Amino acid sequence: MDYEAVIGLETHVQLKTRSKMWCGCANAFGAPPNTLVCPVCLGLPGALPVPNEEALRLTALTGLLLHCTLPPRARFDRKSYFYPDMPKNYQITQYDLPSTVNGYVEFEYAGPCHRRGPLGLPMVRITRAHLEEDVGKSLHFERHSGVDFNRAGVPLLEIVSEPDIASPDMAYAYLTALKEILVRGGISDCDMEKGMVRCDVNVSVRPAGTTALGAKIEIKNLNSFSGVRRALEYEIARQVEVLRAGGTLHQSTRRWDDTAGVTEEMRTKEEAHDYRYFPDPDLMPLAPEPAWLEAVRARVVELPLDRKRRFMRDYGLPAGDAEVFKHDVPLGDYFERLAPRARHPKALANWILNNLRARLAAPATAGAPDTPAPDASPETTARPADSAAALAALKFPPEHLLELVALVEEGTLSSSAAQRVFHEMFDTGQAPRAIVERLGLAQVSDTAALEALCDQVLAAHPGPAADYRAGKTAALNFLKGQVMKLSRSKANPALAGEILERKLRS
């Protein structure tokens, strides 16, 4: 029997606020243990929480970015559990009245999926995105353990998906798309090395083509998107093996051992009533006013996928170029400032992606005039977070790049000479036309001058000329190269080729 996976994800994201959820302690990473604490985040008797309004705004903004509904009323609850990383012995969270519900994420993915969204692309529905507080970080040493409470009380958004994910690869694609949205919206930096994003996975398998869900297994201790994919690959295979052997699966919680590459059972799955949820008596329910919601709506940004599709539609860019501009927002904005004035936006994009981006990412000593620019790829680019500062520090105004592209398109510069002009422009800030005049790089497009050069080449190389006339068309490239050599790379190669062909056929 063939089986299929049904996967849902719970993604915990630290919000990008300056202070914690209930107190004025700094929301910062890397401070010495237990130095960013106070009576409120330590849960000392008599300390009362005060909600962080920016965290409330970011939660509502997340709901809008994820196409969620924002209910007219939300509430905070206490989730009771006893563990050293939670000093109050309960976590303040949202249970039956969360701040956002019923949204979706639509994203590009080529594999099988359970449902599609308005654009016809794979879609994962969002059940809810509710606000809660993070817990402390447990530290384990050889003979003892400790807890760092600097993280306790940091605002945390839990984004819960429906079981719409069909495979480990789709889970990875969904998480990547979700991260792009959250970073673009200013919700979180999503730095996984700093623990800003953590995932729990719910996965079951069922006979292919059926609709009933199997026993749900939750997997914890997933600290990377690749870890989520590897854990799912292992766990799905494990569950299928159990069922094919005639065994039975029971709802439970397992942990992922990334080193061993296996999941291990931790406990049978607890239910919601085990946490004894009840409304937090220290916090009033939330009832956002229309003016407050309008201020949040004003912060909504263009979604990454919408940006990519718009760049492809409005500027005729291929998917690869638009994908780079989707990720690197400052670079894309730079392109978009110039694109409406460019004769061919694609040509402008080529210079930005293949030349400008490479120089921005290169060491200060790199980029000699005769060094060819590398192909556009993520490995050769400046990090998007650094692009804005690098672009602001450019010595030349954006209009100079438009001028350079125009010089190439009008035939004044050959492609090789244009590379040299670009590097000069990058290093000195001088205008392209001034550089061309100073270095004598203008391309020869005078027909009479080029005909004289072509006559010299044909006279000096009768063999390749005869080869071309005999049907060996590749000989034309050799002859054209000789014209370029004779002109010191100043000849217009397209025009030189046309003149050579005409002379060889006469």
XYZ file of C-alpha atoms in Angstrom:
506
model
C 0.000 0.000 0.000
C 1.205 3.506 -0.835
C 1.098 6.153 1.875
C 1.101 9.935 1.787
C 2.231 12.419 4.424
C 0.064 15.090 6.015
C 2.121 17.808 7.706
C 1.356 20.878 9.774
C 3.872 23.295 11.282
C 3.947 25.479 14.366
C 6.492 28.228 13.771
C 7.637 30.334 16.730
C 9.051 33.729 15.744
C 10.604 36.321 18.043
C 9.221 39.753 17.253
C 11.439 42.695 16.390
C 10.846 44.893 19.430
C 13.289 46.826 21.590
C 11.845 45.561 24.868
C 10.219 42.398 26.163
C 6.522 41.556 26.062
C 5.495 42.527 29.588
C 8.292 44.745 30.923
C 10.946 47.257 29.927
C 13.863 44.814 29.832
C 15.782 44.892 26.556
C 14.955 42.370 23.852
C 18.564 41.713 22.867
C 20.802 38.767 22.047
C 24.258 38.023 23.403
C 24.168 39.738 26.810
C 25.748 37.901 29.778
C 23.321 35.371 31.303
C 20.567 36.744 33.537
C 21.452 40.410 33.052
C 18.334 41.403 31.060
C 15.824 40.486 33.772
C 13.474 42.162 36.248
C 10.753 41.118 38.733
C 8.177 40.942 35.921
C 10.019 38.546 33.577
C 11.271 36.540 36.571
C 7.698 36.116 37.834
C 8.346 37.503 41.300
C 5.295 37.899 43.584
C 3.388 41.135 43.089
C 4.954 41.998 39.700
C 2.306 42.856 37.096
C 2.667 42.589 33.301
C 2.084 45.528 30.952
C 1.597 44.641 27.239
C 4.154 45.822 24.689
C 2.098 47.824 22.177
C 4.634 47.389 19.372
C 4.335 43.616 19.793
C 0.560 43.969 19.466
C 1.020 46.043 16.304
C 3.473 43.539 14.801
C 1.051 40.702 15.527
C -1.767 42.504 13.715
C 0.600 43.399 10.868
C 1.586 39.729 10.541
C -2.080 38.830 10.282
C -2.541 41.308 7.423
C 0.572 40.030 5.601
C -0.689 36.440 5.936
C -4.203 37.322 4.689
C -5.656 36.624 8.135
C -8.811 37.915 9.770
C -8.287 40.202 12.763
C -11.069 39.396 15.250
C -12.712 42.329 17.064
C -11.701 40.854 20.405
C -8.693 38.869 21.616
C -7.501 37.739 25.023
C -4.453 36.517 26.911
C -4.540 33.232 28.815
C -2.330 31.386 31.239
C -0.921 28.051 30.078
C 0.126 26.176 33.190
C 3.174 23.972 33.093
C 6.133 23.358 35.356
C 9.599 23.495 33.866
C 12.740 25.359 34.954
C 12.780 27.654 31.891
C 9.427 29.242 32.865
C 9.877 31.115 36.174
C 6.155 31.837 36.692
C 5.195 28.164 36.207
C 2.786 29.374 33.540
C 3.181 30.975 30.132
C 1.097 33.960 29.054
C -0.300 33.087 25.629
C -3.522 33.202 23.618
C -5.797 30.177 23.534
C -9.404 30.437 22.329
C -9.363 34.144 21.342
C -6.144 34.752 19.354
C -5.294 38.046 17.664
C -5.289 36.671 14.093
C -7.048 33.706 12.445
C -7.759 32.047 9.095
C -5.036 33.175 6.692
C -2.783 31.555 4.108
C 0.662 31.592 2.534
C 0.948 31.029 -1.208
C 4.389 30.249 -2.611
C 6.331 28.789 -5.513
C 6.886 25.051 -5.308
C 6.993 22.527 -8.134
C 6.158 19.343 -6.203
C 2.793 17.816 -5.281
C 0.543 19.730 -2.905
C -2.829 19.278 -1.196
C -4.364 22.632 -2.219
C -3.716 25.750 -4.293
C -4.310 29.433 -3.660
C -5.766 32.363 -5.644
C -2.700 32.564 -7.916
C -2.867 28.856 -8.694
C 0.274 28.167 -6.657
C 0.661 25.767 -3.710
C -0.944 27.169 -0.579
C -0.759 26.450 3.144
C -3.613 27.733 5.273
C -2.811 29.526 8.517
C -5.055 28.496 11.391
C -3.902 31.287 13.687
C -0.974 33.491 14.582
C -1.156 34.142 18.295
C 1.010 36.204 20.604
C 2.777 34.781 23.632
C 6.004 35.090 25.587
C 9.224 33.170 25.092
C 10.815 31.139 27.866
C 14.338 31.028 29.256
C 17.171 29.053 27.707
C 18.309 25.877 29.445
C 22.066 25.327 29.547
C 23.535 21.895 30.225
C 27.093 21.302 31.363
C 28.975 18.142 32.316
C 27.749 17.900 35.901
C 25.066 20.529 36.265
C 22.477 22.603 34.368
C 21.419 26.226 34.451
C 18.843 28.594 32.979
C 19.464 31.957 31.318
C 16.300 34.061 31.710
C 17.387 36.839 29.334
C 15.046 35.352 26.730
C 12.139 34.863 29.154
C 9.360 37.295 28.306
C 10.554 38.115 24.773
C 7.468 38.574 22.519
C 6.900 35.416 20.511
C 4.465 34.840 17.670
C 3.288 31.276 17.125
C 2.109 30.744 13.551
C 0.073 27.539 13.296
C -0.643 26.020 9.907
C -3.341 23.631 8.818
C -2.117 20.134 7.803
C -1.794 21.228 4.168
C 1.853 20.304 3.606
C 2.453 17.205 1.501
C 6.195 16.550 1.770
C 9.450 17.526 3.524
C 10.473 19.619 0.505
C 7.161 21.479 0.572
C 7.631 22.154 4.302
C 11.031 23.677 3.522
C 9.551 25.829 0.727
C 6.717 27.020 2.992
C 9.089 27.971 5.812
C 11.333 29.819 3.380
C 8.370 31.777 1.987
C 7.082 32.524 5.494
C 10.496 33.808 6.566
C 10.701 36.053 3.489
C 7.346 37.608 4.368
C 8.253 38.180 8.021
C 11.633 39.718 7.236
C 10.213 41.909 4.457
C 7.412 43.096 6.739
C 9.802 44.039 9.540
C 8.182 41.514 11.867
C 11.391 39.694 12.792
C 14.995 39.345 11.660
C 14.392 35.557 11.668
C 18.029 34.848 12.556
C 17.954 31.137 13.330
C 21.481 31.204 14.763
C 20.118 33.495 17.473
C 17.062 31.314 18.080
C 14.631 33.816 16.563
C 12.769 31.091 14.642
C 11.975 27.654 15.995
C 9.623 24.992 14.657
C 7.499 22.149 15.923
C 6.257 19.655 13.352
C 3.023 17.657 13.346
C 3.089 14.775 10.885
C 0.986 11.727 10.132
C 0.703 9.305 7.229
C -2.365 7.783 5.626
C -3.120 5.495 2.674
C -2.761 7.511 -0.523
C -6.084 8.832 -1.786
C -7.888 8.687 1.572
C -9.001 11.683 3.641
C -8.934 10.476 7.256
C -5.900 11.653 9.226
C -3.549 9.190 10.873
C -2.084 9.387 14.373
C -0.444 12.802 14.784
C 3.192 12.755 15.844
C 4.741 16.011 17.058
C 8.481 16.553 16.607
C 10.350 19.100 18.707
C 13.919 20.435 18.898
C 14.003 21.680 15.301
C 16.340 24.640 14.987
C 16.742 24.975 11.218
C 14.633 24.624 8.095
C 16.962 21.926 6.787
C 16.541 20.154 10.131
C 12.773 20.215 9.621
C 13.209 18.619 6.207
C 15.576 15.911 7.475
C 13.387 15.131 10.491
C 10.319 14.763 8.289
C 12.132 12.505 5.835
C 13.132 10.208 8.666
C 9.825 10.302 10.535
C 7.629 9.695 7.486
C 9.724 6.669 6.535
C 9.556 5.417 10.148
C 5.778 5.693 10.317
C 5.284 3.971 6.961
C 7.582 1.144 8.070
C 5.580 0.641 11.280
C 2.268 0.478 9.402
C 3.564 -1.852 6.697
C 4.823 -4.194 9.404
C 1.298 -4.352 10.864
C 2.020 -2.037 13.788
C -0.049 0.808 15.212
C 0.925 4.447 15.643
C -0.168 6.450 18.681
C -0.297 10.200 19.163
C 2.933 11.226 20.835
C 5.725 13.789 21.027
C 9.197 12.997 19.746
C 12.452 14.920 19.656
C 14.803 15.239 16.708
C 18.405 14.204 17.258
C 20.152 16.054 14.453
C 23.487 14.345 15.082
C 22.105 10.824 14.959
C 19.512 11.720 12.311
C 16.621 10.051 14.175
C 13.510 10.990 16.154
C 13.102 9.664 19.705
C 9.912 9.418 21.734
C 9.662 11.893 24.615
C 6.113 11.381 25.911
C 2.594 10.545 24.842
C 0.878 13.619 23.507
C -0.730 15.867 26.068
C -4.098 17.501 25.361
C -5.106 21.130 25.792
C -6.876 20.452 29.098
C -3.580 19.242 30.567
C -2.351 22.847 30.482
C -5.318 24.194 32.482
C -5.805 27.249 30.300
C -7.715 30.146 31.867
C -7.929 33.911 31.157
C -5.068 35.890 32.662
C -6.641 38.050 35.385
C -3.841 40.654 35.148
C -4.454 41.499 31.494
C -7.502 43.088 29.908
C -8.940 41.663 26.671
C -7.833 43.338 23.452
C -10.357 45.293 21.350
C -8.442 47.203 18.640
C -9.977 50.496 17.584
C -10.420 51.377 13.879
C -7.824 54.168 13.990
C -5.282 51.811 15.566
C -5.921 49.182 12.886
C -5.600 51.771 10.110
C -2.189 52.777 11.464
C -1.150 49.119 11.307
C -2.492 48.743 7.748
C -0.328 51.679 6.712
C 2.724 49.517 7.500
C 1.737 46.700 5.112
C 4.416 46.130 2.463
C 4.368 44.397 -0.906
C 4.734 40.655 -0.400
C 7.905 39.067 -1.843
C 6.008 36.852 -4.287
C 3.911 39.807 -5.493
C 7.106 41.830 -5.972
C 8.711 39.098 -8.066
C 5.669 38.677 -10.294
C 5.369 42.464 -10.746
C 9.011 42.798 -11.817
C 8.482 40.042 -14.365
C 5.235 41.587 -15.637
C 6.122 45.292 -15.670
C 9.779 45.128 -16.718
C 9.923 41.916 -18.736
C 12.527 40.359 -16.451
C 13.118 36.595 -16.364
C 12.282 34.738 -13.176
C 15.934 34.509 -12.079
C 16.472 38.275 -12.208
C 13.181 39.002 -10.465
C 14.040 36.446 -7.780
C 17.218 38.362 -6.902
C 15.336 41.661 -6.718
C 12.721 39.951 -4.547
C 15.333 38.979 -1.977
C 17.577 42.023 -2.192
C 15.049 44.790 -1.686
C 17.517 47.749 -1.778
C 19.017 46.483 -5.041
C 15.541 45.994 -6.501
C 14.525 49.491 -5.441
C 17.693 50.839 -7.098
C 16.734 49.086 -10.336
C 13.159 50.327 -10.127
C 14.261 53.955 -9.763
C 15.949 53.700 -13.166
C 13.853 51.143 -15.067
C 11.085 53.532 -16.239
C 13.762 55.644 -18.011
C 15.633 52.695 -19.547
C 15.075 51.802 -23.195
C 15.465 48.122 -22.330
C 14.957 47.370 -18.599
C 16.446 43.895 -19.064
C 19.759 45.397 -20.231
C 19.774 47.665 -17.171
C 19.052 44.672 -14.926
C 22.010 42.808 -16.469
C 24.407 45.603 -15.506
C 23.013 45.837 -11.989
C 23.069 42.087 -11.369
C 26.244 41.080 -13.200
C 28.424 44.128 -12.614
C 27.199 46.441 -9.885
C 26.207 43.667 -7.508
C 29.542 41.906 -7.974
C 31.509 45.081 -7.217
C 29.397 45.788 -4.138
C 30.227 42.322 -2.820
C 33.899 42.296 -3.842
C 36.817 43.262 -1.541
C 38.127 46.781 -1.960
C 41.129 45.532 -3.969
C 39.021 43.524 -6.420
C 37.471 44.612 -9.673
C 40.409 45.568 -11.905
C 39.201 47.139 -15.166
C 39.952 44.048 -17.243
C 38.415 41.602 -14.742
C 35.184 40.148 -16.143
C 32.180 40.430 -13.845
C 30.995 37.097 -12.435
C 27.593 35.700 -13.264
C 24.720 36.738 -11.033
C 24.370 34.191 -8.260
C 23.664 34.285 -4.526
C 27.257 33.296 -3.766
C 28.695 36.424 -5.441
C 26.351 39.008 -3.990
C 26.388 41.370 -1.072
C 23.987 40.372 1.661
C 20.637 42.185 1.198
C 20.966 43.684 4.678
C 24.208 45.351 3.543
C 22.990 46.489 0.121
C 21.316 49.714 1.248
C 24.485 51.033 2.887
C 26.667 49.911 -0.023
C 24.402 51.554 -2.599
C 24.255 54.768 -0.580
C 28.078 54.861 -0.566
C 28.426 54.640 -4.353
C 30.606 57.378 -5.837
C 28.446 57.795 -8.925
C 24.754 58.785 -9.158
C 22.284 56.193 -10.522
C 21.839 58.216 -13.727
C 25.430 57.391 -14.709
C 24.497 53.728 -14.989
C 21.649 54.632 -17.336
C 24.120 56.663 -19.398
C 26.506 53.709 -19.623
C 23.761 51.359 -20.785
C 22.687 53.900 -23.391
C 26.259 54.207 -24.721
C 26.334 50.456 -25.301
C 22.882 50.368 -26.898
C 23.644 53.249 -29.277
C 26.871 51.563 -30.413
C 29.287 54.074 -28.908
C 30.869 51.432 -26.651
C 31.693 47.797 -27.225
C 30.820 45.383 -24.437
C 34.465 44.985 -23.413
C 35.080 48.740 -23.402
C 31.883 49.235 -21.405
C 33.229 46.897 -18.714
C 36.312 49.085 -18.408
C 34.215 52.253 -18.263
C 32.024 50.744 -15.539
C 34.988 49.950 -13.299
C 36.415 53.423 -13.843
C 33.048 54.919 -13.008
C 32.725 52.756 -9.900
C 36.183 53.700 -8.626
C 36.201 57.418 -9.508
C 32.558 58.493 -9.808
C 33.314 60.133 -13.184
C 30.557 60.222 -15.831
C 30.740 57.499 -18.531
C 30.999 59.891 -21.502
C 33.869 61.710 -19.807
C 35.660 58.397 -19.221
C 35.131 57.347 -22.844
C 36.611 60.629 -24.074
C 39.508 60.549 -21.614
C 40.511 56.965 -22.444
C 39.628 57.078 -26.139
C 37.267 54.115 -25.906
C 34.597 55.227 -28.369
C 33.591 52.411 -30.683
C 34.265 52.857 -34.397
C 30.946 52.681 -36.257
C 31.969 54.674 -39.316
C 31.207 52.446 -42.299
C 34.028 53.746 -44.466
C 36.616 53.264 -41.719
C 35.382 49.755 -40.996
C 35.377 48.807 -44.688
C 39.044 49.790 -44.888
C 39.839 47.604 -41.867
C 37.879 44.684 -43.333
C 39.744 45.005 -46.641
C 43.080 44.833 -44.793
C 41.985 41.697 -42.887
C 40.684 39.904 -45.999
C 43.877 40.689 -47.870
C 46.027 39.430 -44.981
C 44.005 36.217 -44.443
C 42.961 34.710 -47.803
C 42.722 31.199 -46.340
C 39.905 31.864 -43.828
C 38.170 33.994 -46.485
C 38.230 31.029 -48.877
C 37.013 28.718 -46.112
C 33.980 30.941 -45.501
C 33.147 31.036 -49.200
C 33.400 27.218 -49.206
C 30.703 26.987 -46.547
C 32.737 27.044 -43.324
C 30.753 29.831 -41.654
C 32.802 29.616 -38.435
C 35.659 31.295 -40.295
C 33.722 34.570 -40.092
C 34.347 34.738 -36.324
C 38.105 34.516 -36.914
C 38.005 37.309 -39.458
C 35.835 39.467 -37.205
C 38.318 38.893 -34.380
C 41.117 40.135 -36.622
C 39.161 43.306 -37.327
C 38.696 43.858 -33.590
C 42.408 43.265 -33.034
C 43.386 45.659 -35.783
C 41.042 48.327 -34.363
C 42.262 47.733 -30.800
C 38.747 46.550 -29.846
C 37.165 49.798 -30.983
C 35.342 48.438 -34.035
C 31.601 47.884 -33.797
C 31.564 44.062 -33.933
C 28.046 43.762 -35.339
C 28.725 46.256 -38.126
C 32.129 44.702 -38.841
C 30.458 41.306 -39.219
C 27.888 42.697 -41.646
C 30.607 44.327 -43.800
C 32.721 41.162 -43.824
C 29.746 39.019 -44.874
C 28.853 41.447 -47.650
C 32.409 41.532 -48.988
C 32.826 37.749 -48.786
C 29.621 37.138 -50.744
C 30.366 39.655 -53.486
